[in-house]
Coordinates of C-alpha atoms in Angstrom, one line a residue:
Chain N
M1 CA 126.8 122.5 97.7
S2 CA 127.9 125.2 100.2
G3 CA 128.0 128.6 98.6
Q4 CA 125.3 127.6 96.1
H5 CA 122.2 129.6 96.3
Y6 CA 118.7 128.2 96.0
A7 CA 115.2 129.7 96.0
A8 CA 112.6 128.0 98.3
I9 CA 108.9 128.6 98.0
E10 CA 106.4 127.4 100.6
A11 CA 103.2 128.0 98.7
G12 CA 100.4 128.1 101.1
G13 CA 96.7 128.7 100.8
T14 CA 96.9 132.1 102.5
K15 CA 100.5 133.1 102.0
F16 CA 103.6 132.2 100.0
R17 CA 106.9 132.3 101.9
V18 CA 109.8 132.8 99.5
A19 CA 113.4 132.5 100.6
I20 CA 116.9 132.5 99.3
A21 CA 119.1 129.9 100.9
E22 CA 122.8 129.5 100.8
G23 CA 123.2 125.8 101.2
R24 CA 120.3 125.2 103.7
N25 CA 120.7 128.5 105.5
I26 CA 118.1 131.2 104.7
V27 CA 119.7 134.5 103.8
A28 CA 116.7 136.5 102.7
D29 CA 113.0 135.9 102.6
I30 CA 109.6 137.6 102.0
T31 CA 106.0 136.7 102.5
V32 CA 103.5 137.2 99.7
P33 CA 99.7 137.0 100.3
T34 CA 98.0 134.3 98.2
T35 CA 95.6 136.2 95.9
S36 CA 95.4 135.2 92.2
P37 CA 98.0 132.9 90.7
E38 CA 99.2 135.7 88.3
E39 CA 99.7 138.2 91.1
T40 CA 101.2 135.9 93.7
L41 CA 103.5 134.1 91.3
A42 CA 104.7 137.4 89.8
A43 CA 105.7 138.7 93.2
T44 CA 107.4 135.4 94.0
I45 CA 109.3 135.3 90.8
G46 CA 110.2 139.0 91.0
F47 CA 111.8 138.5 94.4
I48 CA 113.9 135.5 93.1
R49 CA 114.8 137.2 89.9
N50 CA 116.0 140.3 91.7
W51 CA 118.3 138.2 93.9
G52 CA 119.8 136.5 90.8
G53 CA 122.3 133.7 90.5
I54 CA 120.3 130.9 92.0
A55 CA 121.0 127.3 91.1
A56 CA 117.5 125.9 91.4
V57 CA 114.0 126.5 92.8
G58 CA 112.1 124.2 95.2
I59 CA 108.3 124.5 95.7
A60 CA 106.4 123.0 98.6
C61 CA 102.9 123.7 97.5
F62 CA 99.4 123.4 98.8
G63 CA 97.4 120.6 97.1
P64 CA 95.9 119.0 95.4
L65 CA 98.7 118.9 92.8
D66 CA 99.0 117.0 89.6
L67 CA 102.0 114.8 90.4
E68 CA 101.2 112.0 88.0
E69 CA 104.4 110.9 86.2
K70 CA 104.1 111.7 82.5
S71 CA 101.1 114.0 82.9
P72 CA 101.3 116.9 80.5
T73 CA 100.1 119.1 83.4
Y74 CA 102.6 117.8 85.9
G75 CA 103.3 120.3 88.6
S76 CA 100.0 122.2 88.2
I77 CA 97.4 122.7 90.8
A78 CA 94.5 120.2 90.4
S79 CA 90.9 121.0 90.8
T80 CA 90.5 123.1 93.9
P81 CA 87.7 125.1 95.5
K82 CA 90.3 127.9 95.9
P83 CA 89.1 130.6 93.4
G84 CA 91.4 131.0 90.4
W85 CA 93.9 128.3 91.3
S86 CA 92.4 125.2 89.6
H87 CA 94.9 124.1 87.0
A88 CA 97.4 126.9 87.7
P89 CA 100.7 125.7 86.1
V90 CA 102.9 126.6 89.1
L91 CA 105.9 124.5 88.2
S92 CA 106.0 125.1 84.5
H93 CA 105.4 128.8 84.9
I94 CA 108.3 129.2 87.5
R95 CA 110.6 127.1 85.3
E96 CA 109.9 129.1 82.2
E97 CA 110.2 132.5 83.9
L98 CA 113.4 131.7 85.9
G99 CA 115.1 129.4 83.4
V100 CA 116.6 127.2 86.1
P101 CA 115.8 123.6 87.3
A102 CA 112.8 123.5 89.6
A103 CA 111.0 120.8 91.6
I104 CA 107.6 120.7 93.2
D105 CA 105.8 118.6 95.8
V106 CA 102.9 119.0 98.1
D107 CA 103.8 120.9 101.2
V108 CA 103.8 117.7 103.4
G109 CA 105.9 115.9 100.8
G110 CA 108.4 118.7 100.8
A111 CA 108.4 118.8 104.6
A112 CA 109.0 115.1 104.8
L113 CA 112.0 115.5 102.5
G114 CA 113.5 118.3 104.6
E115 CA 113.0 116.3 107.8
W116 CA 114.7 113.3 106.2
R117 CA 117.8 115.3 105.1
W118 CA 118.3 117.4 108.2
G119 CA 115.6 116.8 110.8
A120 CA 113.7 114.1 112.8
A121 CA 113.8 111.4 110.1
Q122 CA 117.5 111.2 109.2
D123 CA 118.8 107.7 108.4
L124 CA 115.3 106.3 108.0
R125 CA 114.1 104.7 104.8
H126 CA 110.4 104.7 105.6
F127 CA 108.4 107.3 107.6
I128 CA 105.4 109.5 107.6
Y129 CA 105.1 113.2 108.1
I130 CA 101.7 114.4 109.4
T131 CA 100.6 118.0 110.0
V132 CA 97.5 118.8 112.0
G133 CA 96.3 122.3 111.6
T134 CA 93.7 124.1 109.4
G135 CA 93.7 120.8 107.5
I136 CA 95.4 117.5 108.1
G137 CA 97.9 116.2 105.6
G138 CA 100.5 113.6 105.3
G139 CA 103.6 112.8 103.3
L140 CA 104.6 109.2 102.9
F141 CA 108.3 108.5 102.5
V142 CA 109.2 105.0 101.2
D143 CA 112.5 103.5 100.4
G144 CA 114.4 106.8 100.6
K145 CA 112.0 109.0 98.7
V146 CA 108.7 110.9 98.9
H147 CA 106.0 108.5 97.6
H148 CA 103.9 109.3 94.6
G149 CA 101.6 106.7 93.2
M150 CA 98.4 107.6 91.5
G151 CA 99.1 111.2 92.5
H152 CA 100.0 112.0 96.1
P153 CA 98.5 110.7 99.3
E154 CA 95.6 112.5 101.0
M155 CA 96.1 111.1 104.5
G156 CA 93.8 113.6 106.2
H157 CA 90.7 112.1 104.7
V158 CA 90.8 108.6 106.0
P159 CA 87.7 107.4 107.8
V160 CA 87.7 107.3 111.6
E161 CA 85.5 105.5 114.0
R162 CA 83.3 107.9 115.9
V163 CA 84.0 108.0 119.6
S164 CA 81.0 107.1 121.6
G165 CA 79.2 110.2 122.9
D166 CA 80.8 112.5 120.2
D167 CA 77.9 113.8 118.1
F168 CA 79.9 116.4 116.1
A169 CA 78.8 116.1 112.5
G170 CA 82.2 116.6 111.1
F171 CA 83.7 119.5 109.2
C172 CA 85.0 118.1 105.9
R173 CA 83.0 119.4 103.0
F174 CA 83.8 116.2 101.1
H175 CA 83.6 113.4 103.7
G176 CA 81.9 114.9 106.7
A177 CA 83.3 113.0 109.6
C178 CA 86.7 111.9 108.2
L179 CA 89.9 112.5 110.2
E180 CA 90.2 116.1 109.0
G181 CA 86.5 116.6 109.6
M182 CA 86.8 115.5 113.2
A183 CA 90.3 116.5 114.3
S184 CA 91.6 119.5 112.4
G185 CA 91.8 122.9 114.0
P186 CA 88.5 124.1 112.6
A187 CA 86.8 120.9 113.7
I188 CA 88.0 121.5 117.3
A189 CA 86.8 125.1 117.2
D190 CA 83.5 124.1 115.7
R191 CA 82.8 121.2 118.1
W192 CA 83.8 123.1 121.3
G193 CA 82.8 126.6 120.3
A194 CA 86.2 128.1 120.8
P195 CA 89.6 127.8 119.1
G196 CA 92.0 125.2 120.5
A197 CA 94.3 127.9 121.9
D198 CA 91.5 128.9 124.3
L199 CA 90.8 125.3 125.4
S200 CA 94.2 124.3 126.5
E201 CA 93.1 123.5 130.1
Q202 CA 90.2 121.4 129.1
W203 CA 91.5 117.9 129.1
E204 CA 88.4 116.3 127.5
V205 CA 89.1 118.3 124.4
W206 CA 92.6 116.8 124.0
D207 CA 91.6 113.4 125.2
L208 CA 89.1 113.2 122.3
E209 CA 91.6 114.8 119.9
A210 CA 94.2 112.2 120.8
T211 CA 91.8 109.4 120.3
Y212 CA 91.1 110.4 116.7
L213 CA 94.7 111.2 115.9
A214 CA 95.8 107.8 117.4
Q215 CA 93.2 106.1 115.2
A216 CA 94.8 107.7 112.2
L217 CA 98.3 106.8 113.3
R218 CA 97.2 103.2 113.7
T219 CA 95.8 103.3 110.2
F220 CA 99.1 104.7 108.8
T221 CA 101.0 102.1 110.8
Y222 CA 99.0 99.2 109.5
V223 CA 98.9 100.4 105.9
A224 CA 102.4 101.6 105.4
A225 CA 104.5 100.1 108.2
P226 CA 106.6 103.3 108.7
Q227 CA 109.7 103.3 110.9
R228 CA 108.6 106.5 112.5
I229 CA 105.7 109.1 112.3
L230 CA 106.5 112.8 112.6
L231 CA 103.4 114.6 114.0
G232 CA 103.4 118.3 113.7
G233 CA 101.3 121.3 112.8
G234 CA 99.6 124.1 114.8
V235 CA 97.2 121.8 116.7
M236 CA 100.2 119.7 118.0
Q237 CA 101.5 122.8 119.8
Q238 CA 99.0 121.9 122.6
S239 CA 101.1 120.9 125.6
G240 CA 100.8 117.2 126.3
L241 CA 98.9 116.3 123.1
L242 CA 101.8 114.4 121.6
E243 CA 102.2 112.3 124.7
L244 CA 98.5 111.6 124.9
T245 CA 98.4 110.6 121.3
R246 CA 101.3 108.1 121.9
E247 CA 99.5 106.6 124.9
N248 CA 96.3 106.2 123.0
L249 CA 98.1 104.7 120.0
A250 CA 99.8 102.1 122.2
D251 CA 96.4 101.1 123.5
Q252 CA 94.9 100.9 120.1
L253 CA 97.7 98.9 118.6
A254 CA 96.9 96.4 121.4
G255 CA 100.2 94.5 121.0
Y256 CA 99.2 93.2 117.6
V257 CA 102.4 94.0 115.8
T258 CA 105.3 92.9 117.9
S259 CA 108.0 94.8 116.0
D260 CA 110.6 96.4 118.3
T261 CA 109.6 99.7 116.7
L262 CA 106.3 99.5 118.4
R263 CA 107.4 98.3 121.8
G264 CA 107.4 100.5 124.9
P265 CA 106.2 104.1 125.1
L266 CA 106.5 104.9 121.4
D267 CA 108.6 107.9 122.1
H268 CA 110.9 107.1 119.2
Y269 CA 108.0 106.1 117.0
V270 CA 105.8 109.2 117.2
V271 CA 107.9 112.3 117.4
A272 CA 107.6 116.1 116.7
P273 CA 109.2 117.3 113.5
A274 CA 112.5 119.1 113.9
F275 CA 111.6 122.2 111.8
G276 CA 108.1 122.9 113.2
Q277 CA 106.4 125.6 111.3
D278 CA 109.4 125.9 109.0
A279 CA 109.2 122.3 107.8
G280 CA 107.6 123.4 104.5
L281 CA 110.2 126.1 103.7
V282 CA 113.1 123.8 104.7
G283 CA 111.5 121.1 102.5
A284 CA 111.5 123.5 99.6
I285 CA 115.2 124.1 100.0
A286 CA 115.7 120.3 99.9
L287 CA 113.5 120.1 96.8
A288 CA 115.6 122.9 95.2
M289 CA 118.8 120.9 95.9
E290 CA 117.2 117.8 94.3
A291 CA 116.3 119.8 91.3
A292 CA 119.8 121.1 91.0
S293 CA 121.4 117.7 91.1
S294 CA 118.9 116.1 88.7
G295 CA 118.7 119.1 86.4
G296 CA 114.9 118.8 86.8
Chain B
M1 CA 114.1 80.6 82.9
S2 CA 112.0 78.1 81.1
G3 CA 113.0 74.5 82.0
Q4 CA 114.3 75.7 85.4
H5 CA 112.4 74.1 88.3
Y6 CA 111.3 75.9 91.5
A7 CA 109.6 74.9 94.7
A8 CA 106.7 77.0 95.8
I9 CA 105.2 76.9 99.3
E10 CA 101.9 78.6 100.2
A11 CA 102.2 78.3 104.0
G12 CA 98.7 78.8 105.4
G13 CA 97.3 78.5 108.9
T14 CA 95.4 75.3 108.2
K15 CA 97.4 73.8 105.3
F16 CA 100.6 74.1 103.4
R17 CA 100.4 73.8 99.6
V18 CA 103.7 72.8 98.2
A19 CA 104.3 72.8 94.4
I20 CA 107.1 72.1 92.0
A21 CA 107.0 74.5 89.0
E22 CA 108.7 74.5 85.7
G23 CA 108.9 78.1 84.9
R24 CA 105.6 79.3 86.2
N25 CA 103.7 76.1 85.4
I26 CA 103.0 73.7 88.3
V27 CA 104.1 70.2 87.5
A28 CA 103.5 68.5 90.8
D29 CA 102.0 69.5 94.1
I30 CA 100.9 68.2 97.5
T31 CA 98.9 69.6 100.5
V32 CA 100.2 69.2 104.0
P33 CA 98.1 70.0 107.1
T34 CA 99.5 72.7 109.3
T35 CA 100.3 70.9 112.6
S36 CA 103.6 71.6 114.4
P37 CA 106.4 73.4 112.6
E38 CA 108.6 70.4 112.8
E39 CA 106.1 68.0 111.3
T40 CA 104.7 70.4 108.6
L41 CA 108.1 71.6 107.5
A42 CA 109.6 68.1 107.4
A43 CA 106.8 66.9 105.1
T44 CA 107.2 70.1 103.0
I45 CA 111.0 69.7 102.7
G46 CA 110.7 65.9 102.1
F47 CA 108.5 66.5 99.1
I48 CA 110.8 69.1 97.6
R49 CA 114.0 67.1 98.3
N50 CA 112.5 64.0 96.7
W51 CA 111.8 65.9 93.6
G52 CA 115.4 67.2 93.5
G53 CA 117.2 69.6 91.2
I54 CA 115.2 72.7 92.1
A55 CA 116.9 76.1 91.6
A56 CA 115.2 78.0 94.5
V57 CA 112.3 78.0 96.9
G58 CA 109.7 80.7 97.4
I59 CA 107.5 80.8 100.5
A60 CA 104.3 82.8 100.8
C61 CA 103.6 82.4 104.5
F62 CA 100.9 83.3 107.0
G63 CA 101.9 86.1 109.2
P64 CA 103.0 87.9 111.2
L65 CA 106.5 87.4 109.9
D66 CA 109.8 89.0 111.0
L67 CA 110.6 90.8 107.7
E68 CA 112.8 93.6 109.3
E69 CA 115.9 94.1 107.2
K70 CA 119.0 93.0 109.2
S71 CA 117.0 91.2 111.9
P72 CA 118.8 88.1 113.1
T73 CA 115.5 86.3 112.9
Y74 CA 114.5 87.5 109.4
G75 CA 112.1 85.1 107.9
S76 CA 110.8 83.6 111.1
I77 CA 107.2 83.7 112.3
A78 CA 106.7 86.5 114.8
S79 CA 104.6 86.1 117.9
T80 CA 101.4 84.4 117.0
P81 CA 98.5 82.8 119.0
K82 CA 99.0 79.8 116.7
P83 CA 100.3 77.0 119.1
G84 CA 104.0 76.2 118.5
W85 CA 104.5 78.6 115.6
S86 CA 105.8 81.7 117.5
H87 CA 109.4 82.3 116.3
A88 CA 109.5 79.2 114.0
P89 CA 112.5 79.9 111.7
V90 CA 110.7 79.0 108.5
L91 CA 113.1 80.6 106.0
S92 CA 116.4 79.7 107.6
H93 CA 115.3 76.1 108.3
I94 CA 114.2 75.6 104.6
R95 CA 117.4 77.2 103.4
E96 CA 119.6 75.0 105.5
E97 CA 117.8 71.8 104.8
L98 CA 117.6 72.3 101.0
G99 CA 120.8 74.2 100.4
V100 CA 119.3 76.4 97.7
P101 CA 118.4 80.1 97.5
A102 CA 115.0 80.9 99.2
A103 CA 112.8 83.9 99.7
I104 CA 109.9 84.5 102.0
D105 CA 107.1 87.0 102.2
V106 CA 103.7 87.2 103.8
D107 CA 101.0 85.4 101.8
V108 CA 99.6 88.7 100.6
G109 CA 103.0 90.1 99.7
G110 CA 103.7 87.0 97.6
A111 CA 100.3 87.2 96.0
A112 CA 101.0 90.8 95.1
L113 CA 104.3 89.8 93.4
G114 CA 102.6 87.1 91.4
E115 CA 99.8 89.4 90.2
W116 CA 102.4 91.9 89.2
R117 CA 104.5 89.5 87.2
W118 CA 101.7 87.6 85.5
G119 CA 98.3 88.8 86.7
A120 CA 96.0 91.7 87.2
A121 CA 98.7 94.3 88.1
Q122 CA 101.2 93.9 85.2
D123 CA 102.9 97.1 84.2
L124 CA 101.9 98.9 87.4
R125 CA 104.4 100.4 89.7
H126 CA 102.1 100.9 92.7
F127 CA 99.2 98.8 93.7
I128 CA 97.5 97.0 96.6
Y129 CA 96.5 93.4 96.9
I130 CA 93.7 92.7 99.4
T131 CA 92.2 89.4 100.4
V132 CA 89.0 89.1 102.3
G133 CA 88.4 85.7 103.8
T134 CA 88.9 84.2 107.3
G135 CA 91.0 87.2 107.9
I136 CA 91.7 90.4 105.9
G137 CA 95.2 91.1 104.7
G138 CA 96.9 93.3 102.2
G139 CA 100.1 93.6 100.4
L140 CA 101.4 97.1 99.3
F141 CA 103.4 97.2 96.2
V142 CA 105.4 100.4 95.8
D143 CA 107.8 101.4 93.0
G144 CA 108.0 98.0 91.5
K145 CA 108.4 95.9 94.7
V146 CA 106.6 94.6 97.7
H147 CA 106.8 97.1 100.4
H148 CA 108.4 96.3 103.8
G149 CA 109.0 99.1 106.2
M150 CA 108.9 98.5 109.9
G151 CA 108.0 94.9 109.1
H152 CA 105.0 94.3 106.8
P153 CA 101.7 96.0 106.6
E154 CA 98.6 94.7 108.5
M155 CA 96.0 96.3 106.4
G156 CA 93.1 94.2 107.8
H157 CA 93.3 96.0 111.1
V158 CA 92.6 99.6 110.2
P159 CA 89.8 101.3 112.0
V160 CA 86.4 101.7 110.3
E161 CA 83.5 104.0 111.0
R162 CA 80.6 102.0 112.4
V163 CA 77.6 102.1 110.1
S164 CA 74.6 103.6 111.7
G165 CA 72.3 100.7 113.0
D166 CA 75.0 98.1 113.0
D167 CA 75.5 97.0 116.6
F168 CA 77.8 94.0 115.9
A169 CA 80.6 94.2 118.5
G170 CA 83.3 93.2 116.1
F171 CA 85.3 90.0 115.8
C172 CA 88.9 90.9 116.1
R173 CA 90.5 89.7 119.3
F174 CA 93.0 92.6 119.2
H175 CA 90.9 95.5 118.0
G176 CA 87.3 94.5 118.2
A177 CA 85.6 96.5 115.5
C178 CA 88.4 97.0 113.1
L179 CA 88.0 96.1 109.4
E180 CA 88.8 92.5 109.9
G181 CA 86.6 92.5 113.0
M182 CA 83.6 93.9 111.0
A183 CA 84.0 92.5 107.5
S184 CA 85.9 89.2 107.5
G185 CA 84.1 85.9 106.8
P186 CA 83.8 85.0 110.5
A187 CA 82.5 88.5 111.2
I188 CA 79.8 88.1 108.6
A189 CA 78.8 84.7 109.9
D190 CA 78.8 85.9 113.5
R191 CA 76.7 89.0 112.8
W192 CA 74.1 87.3 110.6
G193 CA 74.1 83.9 112.3
A194 CA 75.0 82.0 109.1
P195 CA 78.0 81.7 106.8
G196 CA 78.2 84.1 103.9
A197 CA 77.6 81.3 101.4
D198 CA 74.1 80.8 102.9
L199 CA 73.3 84.6 102.7
S200 CA 73.9 85.2 99.1
E201 CA 70.4 86.4 98.4
Q202 CA 70.2 88.8 101.3
W203 CA 71.2 92.1 99.9
E204 CA 71.4 93.9 103.2
V205 CA 74.3 91.6 104.1
W206 CA 76.3 92.6 101.1
D207 CA 75.3 96.2 101.2
L208 CA 76.8 96.5 104.7
E209 CA 79.8 94.4 103.7
A210 CA 80.5 96.7 100.7
T211 CA 80.3 99.8 102.9
Y212 CA 83.0 98.6 105.3
L213 CA 85.2 97.3 102.4
A214 CA 84.8 100.6 100.6
Q215 CA 85.8 102.5 103.7
A216 CA 89.0 100.4 103.8
L217 CA 89.7 101.0 100.1
R218 CA 89.2 104.7 100.6
T219 CA 91.7 104.5 103.5
F220 CA 94.2 102.6 101.3
T221 CA 93.6 105.1 98.4
Y222 CA 94.3 108.1 100.6
V223 CA 97.3 106.7 102.4
A224 CA 99.2 105.0 99.6
A225 CA 97.7 106.4 96.3
P226 CA 97.9 103.1 94.5
Q227 CA 97.2 102.9 90.8
R228 CA 94.9 99.9 91.3
I229 CA 93.5 97.7 94.1
L230 CA 93.1 94.0 93.6
L231 CA 90.3 92.7 95.8
G232 CA 90.1 88.9 96.2
G233 CA 89.6 86.2 98.8
G234 CA 86.7 83.9 99.6
V235 CA 84.2 86.6 100.7
M236 CA 84.7 88.3 97.3
Q237 CA 83.3 85.2 95.6
Q238 CA 79.8 86.6 96.5
S239 CA 78.2 87.6 93.2
G240 CA 77.9 91.4 92.8
L241 CA 80.0 92.3 95.9
L242 CA 82.9 93.7 93.8
E243 CA 80.6 95.9 91.9
L244 CA 78.8 97.1 95.0
T245 CA 82.1 97.9 96.7
R246 CA 83.2 99.9 93.7
E247 CA 79.9 101.9 93.8
N248 CA 80.2 102.5 97.5
L249 CA 83.9 103.6 97.1
A250 CA 83.0 106.1 94.4
D251 CA 80.4 107.6 96.8
Q252 CA 82.9 107.7 99.6
L253 CA 85.7 109.3 97.6
A254 CA 83.2 112.1 96.9
G255 CA 85.2 113.5 94.0
Y256 CA 87.9 114.7 96.3
V257 CA 90.8 113.3 94.4
T258 CA 90.4 114.3 90.7
S259 CA 93.0 111.9 89.3
D260 CA 92.0 110.1 86.1
T261 CA 92.5 106.9 88.0
L262 CA 89.5 107.6 90.1
R263 CA 87.2 108.9 87.5
G264 CA 84.2 107.0 86.3
P265 CA 83.0 103.6 87.5
L266 CA 86.3 102.5 89.0
D267 CA 86.2 99.3 87.1
H268 CA 89.9 99.6 86.2
Y269 CA 90.8 100.7 89.8
V270 CA 89.2 98.0 91.9
V271 CA 89.5 94.6 90.1
A272 CA 89.6 90.9 91.0
P273 CA 93.0 89.3 91.1
A274 CA 93.9 87.1 88.2
F275 CA 94.9 84.0 90.1
G276 CA 92.0 83.9 92.6
Q277 CA 92.6 81.2 95.2
D278 CA 96.0 80.3 93.6
A279 CA 97.4 83.8 94.1
G280 CA 99.5 82.7 97.1
L281 CA 101.0 79.7 95.3
V282 CA 101.7 81.6 92.1
G283 CA 103.3 84.3 94.3
A284 CA 105.5 81.7 95.9
I285 CA 106.7 80.8 92.4
A286 CA 107.5 84.4 91.8
L287 CA 109.4 84.6 95.1
A288 CA 111.4 81.5 94.1
M289 CA 112.4 83.1 90.8
E290 CA 113.5 86.3 92.7
A291 CA 115.5 84.2 95.1
A292 CA 117.1 82.4 92.2
S293 CA 118.2 85.6 90.4
S294 CA 119.4 87.3 93.6
G295 CA 121.0 84.2 95.0
G296 CA 119.0 85.0 98.2

């Protein structure tokens, strides 16, 4: 595939990152603010069209997306509070305008695919990619591909058991005190009255955070039995938080599952993603390559 | 396959049910108490050998099992508090003694397979089978097969958020107040001081039970995006509990995922399994058929 050019779109809620890649190497890129679908998609498509000669487009997009097989609106945004974006036909519009194969997945699904091809999940058949930032999301990779069942997972919204003494009401507008409501970046800022970046020396902040994250990793472990969990996103930049989460998870697992995967300090089980903040864009390149080979 | 005979073993913690099936119809069966592996397996194998002429054996077995691909002890019991059974080589012993293809899965995995072939999950590619009884277990079916990743799922042990006013400590010897610790049959009996069967008129018992079960179904929904959840087991025999759990789940989902699957009263999403208390044995027949066709 070397020499082949692909367009990669990381479609985020505040900005679109659009790149041209030769193989997996980015050779040009722009950032477009997320305003209306018409405006943002026009700028995105314009950049790709001006470059010319691309083989396929991959889109790692904010959710929720319609990813139901056989749905007439496959690849559109689903209902979203984001003004103007409900039902925006992202995939079909890009396909029609550019006339090349294109593939779409939610950002975390794309990121999982990229990490599997080139990053921290190579050679695994089953793993989970989690990002902890403004929101919390997860991609489930099963048997060598990104899992879609009835749509895509929404791992950030699992229930968690409230830690004794924590009386924060929870931030999620749908579920209150779900994982995202208790442990996302905005939840941290709201609970402690300052953004996480200003709290880096306060161990009680990260101890609590690790407890909630470890609960979720335990949930994901028991439901999906992954071979590894990749744990990234802005909040995970906090020094020591990954290690603290691992320790807490080991305590919570309580030796119940005796698989070799879960023995010892879990430092091969819970790891940082290889591509960090670029995971979505790298994933979009991987999606483009899949579209090119399937003609999607 | 009609006319072909299979042996089906539902290997439970207190008894083994062993059946001979012609196609999927049981033509003979016995029950063997679960004592030592030597004794129980000898009686099981003796019954099958006396019958003679079977094409394959299927085993739906209590867990935890070693189901890691490529493990040298694949198909053995893993570490278990059950005296004598840790590392018992159930699959390899049965294969060697009977000299026919054999397949094993955890009871809930087998049950899921049986429900998929002939029961309440036909024509689905992704679903979950849950049993709520002495313990709580779940089988995850993805892309047309029972999912094994790092071993098999342990869905009964996910965390739940404690319901305000419920001060029951939790019953699970590993996790305390996990789903199984709060909502299994023994948890109900312990919390209320009487077995569930004697509490059938006390709505507060079932209201609380439905809340915890719905939390778990929400968890499973958000992690694995199944097309359906089959909810069975002894506790689910309580009249009205399935409906109460559906209602509670609809509240908890809070309209966040807008898939058609989750619209309306959820009466196609959360359903009773078709084979009820026979799900494990029927699943073992399905496993035997798979072993026969794969030569496993």
